[in-house]
Amino acid sequence: MPSQSDRLVVSAIQITAVDGEKDATVEKMLNLIDQAGERGTRLCVLPELWTGLGFSDATVYRSIAEPIPGPVTNLLAEKAQKYGMYIGGSLYEEAADGRYHNSLPLIDPQGLIVGTYRKTHLFDAPNRTDIPPGIRESDKITAGDCLDVFQTDVGRVGLSVCSDLRFPEIYREMALQGTDIMVCASAFLSPRYDHWEFFLRARATENQCFVVASGQYGVEPKSGLAFVGRSMIVDPWGTIVATASDTECCVTAEIDLSFIEEVRRRYPLLDQRRPALYRTLRGS
């Protein structure tokens, strides 16, 4: 039987972040984090660019961006300390060198930043007919170059952001580093719900890990862009444990980390990989 220490409550929060309304957006998020905390959440995942999407014009992202640590992460740190939970979600980071990043800091129950992941696979889709005139994230921000996995009190946690989902090698690298929970903060564009669901289930199944994914929801009124929402929690067998309703909300579930070992016992997929080949591919 799994021990009580193997079980933990996780939450994913989805909102519609509105450009030019950062203070109100942050306040809305803090209220939903209170809801997650009152449910006993140990790991809370926020969406991508949750302080403001920055899609309504070419430069608004600069007014949304801030350093990490900074005012917003300080507010998250207070909530993390209050409820004894880890919190992670992506926002525009204004780095010390003057560059901008789409960054996901992970804050621990002591209010400290365990680490920050900078999105590595930027969303450049200049020829999408459903989002005229297309999007080029690389026109605004600089991609990161690290795929760190962080040891926490709730297991080893790997971080990712939105379009990373289309690159399975990111998640396999996390799995090879011993990840238990893969976090994905997203602003996944509607109407691609089919892609959103099967990517999350595939990443969980092929790497035999839990995935906790949060997305922007609804239509951002300044840009008119629409987002899937449907934040979800997926287990190592690829089963969807919980899915958010079509509204701004917090979806919560209890997961059992011992199920990772059980799934890997049933089908030792990672043990069957070819280590020499992987070393060659990774250049080591």
Short mmCIF file of N, CA and C in Angstrom, two decimals, residues 37 43 80-81 89 91 100 108 110 159 171 174 184 186 203 212 223 232 242-243:
data_model
loop_
_atom_site.label_atom_id
_atom_site.label_comp_id
_atom_site.label_asym_id
_atom_site.label_seq_id
_atom_site.Cartn_x
_atom_site.Cartn_y
_atom_site.Cartn_z
N GLY A 37 -4.67 26.90 -1.92
CA GLY A 37 -4.06 26.71 -0.60
C GLY A 37 -5.03 26.15 0.41
N LEU A 43 1.57 21.62 -4.64
CA LEU A 43 2.17 22.14 -5.86
C LEU A 43 1.07 22.81 -6.66
N ALA A 80 3.13 31.14 -1.02
CA ALA A 80 3.81 29.85 -0.84
C ALA A 80 4.12 29.60 0.63
N GLN A 81 4.57 30.64 1.32
CA GLN A 81 4.86 30.52 2.75
C GLN A 81 3.59 30.31 3.56
N GLY A 89 4.65 29.40 -12.40
CA GLY A 89 3.91 29.87 -13.56
C GLY A 89 4.81 30.82 -14.34
N LEU A 91 6.04 34.12 -16.71
CA LEU A 91 5.81 35.55 -16.88
C LEU A 91 6.96 36.14 -17.68
N TYR A 100 14.78 40.02 -22.69
CA TYR A 100 13.52 39.56 -22.12
C TYR A 100 13.40 38.06 -22.36
N ASP A 108 9.40 27.87 -3.51
CA ASP A 108 9.19 26.81 -2.52
C ASP A 108 8.40 27.31 -1.31
N GLN A 110 9.18 27.99 1.59
CA GLN A 110 9.88 29.01 2.38
C GLN A 110 9.89 30.37 1.66
N LEU A 159 10.33 21.56 -15.42
CA LEU A 159 9.53 22.71 -15.84
C LEU A 159 9.54 22.86 -17.36
N TYR A 171 11.07 16.45 -22.68
CA TYR A 171 10.47 15.68 -21.59
C TYR A 171 11.24 14.38 -21.35
N MET A 174 14.07 15.35 -19.18
CA MET A 174 13.61 15.45 -17.79
C MET A 174 13.49 14.07 -17.16
N CYS A 184 3.77 22.04 -16.89
CA CYS A 184 3.67 22.79 -18.13
C CYS A 184 2.77 24.00 -17.90
N SER A 186 1.06 27.11 -19.76
CA SER A 186 0.74 27.26 -21.17
C SER A 186 -0.26 28.38 -21.44
N ARG A 203 3.17 12.92 -23.33
CA ARG A 203 4.36 13.23 -22.53
C ARG A 203 4.33 12.48 -21.20
N VAL A 212 1.36 18.07 -14.65
CA VAL A 212 0.41 19.07 -14.15
C VAL A 212 0.53 20.28 -15.07
N SER A 223 -6.32 41.61 -27.71
CA SER A 223 -5.75 41.03 -28.92
C SER A 223 -6.76 40.20 -29.71
N MET A 232 -5.13 20.57 -16.89
CA MET A 232 -5.36 19.17 -16.49
C MET A 232 -4.17 18.55 -15.78
N ALA A 242 -7.80 14.86 -13.72
CA ALA A 242 -8.72 15.98 -13.53
C ALA A 242 -8.55 16.98 -14.66
N THR A 243 -9.65 17.61 -15.05
CA THR A 243 -9.63 18.64 -16.09
C THR A 243 -10.46 19.82 -15.63
#
